[in-house]
CSV table of C-alpha atoms in Angstrom, one decimal:
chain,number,residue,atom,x,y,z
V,1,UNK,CA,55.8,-64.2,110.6
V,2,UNK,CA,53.6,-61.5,110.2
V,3,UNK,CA,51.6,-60.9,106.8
V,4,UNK,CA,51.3,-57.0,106.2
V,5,UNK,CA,49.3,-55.8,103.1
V,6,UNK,CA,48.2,-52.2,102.1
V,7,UNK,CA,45.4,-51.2,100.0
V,8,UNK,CA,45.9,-47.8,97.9
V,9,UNK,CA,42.9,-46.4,98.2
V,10,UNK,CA,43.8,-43.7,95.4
V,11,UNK,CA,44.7,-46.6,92.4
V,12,UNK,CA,42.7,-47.1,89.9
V,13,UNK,CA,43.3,-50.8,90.9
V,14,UNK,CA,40.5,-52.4,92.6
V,15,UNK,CA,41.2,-53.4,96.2
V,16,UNK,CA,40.3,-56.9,96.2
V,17,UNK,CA,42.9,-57.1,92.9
V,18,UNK,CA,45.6,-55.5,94.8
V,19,UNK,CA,44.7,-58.1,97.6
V,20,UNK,CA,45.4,-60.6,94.8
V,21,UNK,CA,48.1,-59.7,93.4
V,22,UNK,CA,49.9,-59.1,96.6
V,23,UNK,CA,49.5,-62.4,98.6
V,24,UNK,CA,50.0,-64.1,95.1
V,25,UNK,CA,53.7,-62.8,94.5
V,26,UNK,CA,54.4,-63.1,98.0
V,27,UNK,CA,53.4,-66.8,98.4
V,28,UNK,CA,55.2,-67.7,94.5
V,29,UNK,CA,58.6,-65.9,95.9
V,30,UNK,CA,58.1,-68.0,99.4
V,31,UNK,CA,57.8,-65.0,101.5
V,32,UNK,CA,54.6,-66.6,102.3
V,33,UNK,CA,55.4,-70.4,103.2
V,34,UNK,CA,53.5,-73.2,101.8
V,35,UNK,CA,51.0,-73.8,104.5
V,36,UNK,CA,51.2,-70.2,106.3
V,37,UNK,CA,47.5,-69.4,107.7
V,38,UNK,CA,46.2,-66.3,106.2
V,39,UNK,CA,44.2,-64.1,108.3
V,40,UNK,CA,40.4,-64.5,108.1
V,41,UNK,CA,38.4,-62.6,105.6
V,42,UNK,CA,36.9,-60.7,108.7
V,43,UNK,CA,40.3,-60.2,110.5
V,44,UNK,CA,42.0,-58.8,107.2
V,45,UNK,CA,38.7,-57.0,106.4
V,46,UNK,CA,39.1,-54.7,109.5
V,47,UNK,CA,42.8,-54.6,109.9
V,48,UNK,CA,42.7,-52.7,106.2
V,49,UNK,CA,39.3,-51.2,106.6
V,50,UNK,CA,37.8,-52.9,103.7
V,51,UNK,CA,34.0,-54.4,103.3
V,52,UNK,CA,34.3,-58.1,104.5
V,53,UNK,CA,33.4,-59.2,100.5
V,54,UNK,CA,36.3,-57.2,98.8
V,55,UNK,CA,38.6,-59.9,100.9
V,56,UNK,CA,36.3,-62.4,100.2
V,57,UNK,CA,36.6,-61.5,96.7
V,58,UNK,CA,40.7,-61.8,96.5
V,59,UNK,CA,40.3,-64.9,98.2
V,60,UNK,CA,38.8,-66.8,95.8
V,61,UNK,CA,40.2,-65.7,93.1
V,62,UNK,CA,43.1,-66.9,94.8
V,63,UNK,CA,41.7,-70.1,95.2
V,64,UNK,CA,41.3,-70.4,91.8
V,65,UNK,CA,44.5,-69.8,91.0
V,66,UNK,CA,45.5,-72.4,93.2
V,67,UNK,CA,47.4,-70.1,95.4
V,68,UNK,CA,45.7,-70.5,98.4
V,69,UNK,CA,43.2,-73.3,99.6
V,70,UNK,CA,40.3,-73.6,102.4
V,71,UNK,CA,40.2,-75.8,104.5
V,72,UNK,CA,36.7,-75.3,106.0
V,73,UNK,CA,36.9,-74.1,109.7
V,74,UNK,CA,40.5,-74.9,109.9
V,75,UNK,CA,41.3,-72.0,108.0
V,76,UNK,CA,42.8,-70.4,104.8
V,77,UNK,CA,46.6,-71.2,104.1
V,78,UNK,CA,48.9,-70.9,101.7
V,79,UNK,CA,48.8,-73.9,98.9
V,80,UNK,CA,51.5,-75.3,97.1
V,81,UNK,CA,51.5,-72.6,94.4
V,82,UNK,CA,54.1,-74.1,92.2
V,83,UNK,CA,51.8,-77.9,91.7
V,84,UNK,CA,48.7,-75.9,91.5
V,85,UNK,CA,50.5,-73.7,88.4
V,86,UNK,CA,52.0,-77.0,87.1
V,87,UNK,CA,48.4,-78.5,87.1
V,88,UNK,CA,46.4,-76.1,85.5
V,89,UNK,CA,48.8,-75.4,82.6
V,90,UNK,CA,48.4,-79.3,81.8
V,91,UNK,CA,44.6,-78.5,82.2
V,92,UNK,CA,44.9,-75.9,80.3
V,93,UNK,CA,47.1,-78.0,77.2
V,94,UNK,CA,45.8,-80.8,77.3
V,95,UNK,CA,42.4,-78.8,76.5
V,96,UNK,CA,44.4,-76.9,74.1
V,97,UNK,CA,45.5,-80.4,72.2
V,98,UNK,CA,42.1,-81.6,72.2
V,99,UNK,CA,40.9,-78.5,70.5
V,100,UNK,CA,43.3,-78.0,68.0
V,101,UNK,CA,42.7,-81.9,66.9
V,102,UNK,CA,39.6,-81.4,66.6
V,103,UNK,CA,39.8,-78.3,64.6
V,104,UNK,CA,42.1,-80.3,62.5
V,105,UNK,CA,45.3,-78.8,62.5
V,106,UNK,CA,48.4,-80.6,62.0
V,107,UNK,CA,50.5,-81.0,64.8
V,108,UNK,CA,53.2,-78.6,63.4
V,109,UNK,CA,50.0,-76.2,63.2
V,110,UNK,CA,49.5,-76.4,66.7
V,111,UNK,CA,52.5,-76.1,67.9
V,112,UNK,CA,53.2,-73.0,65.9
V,113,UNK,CA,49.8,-71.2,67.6
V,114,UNK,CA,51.7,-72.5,71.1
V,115,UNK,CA,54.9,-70.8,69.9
V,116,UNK,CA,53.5,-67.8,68.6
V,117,UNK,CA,51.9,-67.5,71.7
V,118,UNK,CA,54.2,-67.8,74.3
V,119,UNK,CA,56.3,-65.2,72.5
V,120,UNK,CA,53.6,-63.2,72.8
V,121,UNK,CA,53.0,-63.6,76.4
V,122,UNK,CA,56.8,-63.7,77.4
V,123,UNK,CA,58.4,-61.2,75.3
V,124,UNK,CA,56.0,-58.4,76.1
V,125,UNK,CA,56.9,-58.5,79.9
């Protein structure tokens, strides 16, 4: 398998997002495999004639997503998106819980800010 990107240089989308947003839909659909090696920031640097850092940029934010993960000189592969998503929204609630408690809203009160939400977030796609 062969992983081919492309950068348009006229978007008003910044490379490194592009970068992003590319190897992150790819590796969520499985056309990138859990545990597919990505190419080095170097190698997909010059393959795409980008600065070394703009790479280095997409791949940590894709780190943080818990898309991808490092693993030192071995490489940078392809994580298992789908537990890292799963894990950081129950970061992510379980911080929301916490706050809302303390704030102290009622439990229907929270869940209502959580519902008004997620229609916000789903129903404008």
């Amino acid at each position: 398998m062969t992983l081919t990107l492309a950068v348009d240089h006229q978007s008003t989308t910044a490379p490194y997002e592009q970068l992003r947003a590319q190897i992150s839909e790819r590796a969520r659909s499985g056309r990138l495999p859990v545990g597919y090696k990505l190419p080095t920031v170097r190698g997909l640097a010059e393959q795409l004639g980008l600065a070394a850092n703009t790479v280095a940029k997409a791949y940590k934010a894709l780190e943080s997503d818990g898309v991808i993960e490092t693993r030192g000189r071995h490489g940078t592969f392809v994580a298992a998106a789908g537990d890292a998503a799963s894990r950081r929204a129950a970061s992510a609630a379980a911080q929301y819980a916490e706050e809302a408690y303390r704030l102290g809203l009622t439990r229907d009160e929270a869940e209502a800010a959580v519902q008004d939400a997620l229609r916000a977030a789903y129903d404008s796609e």
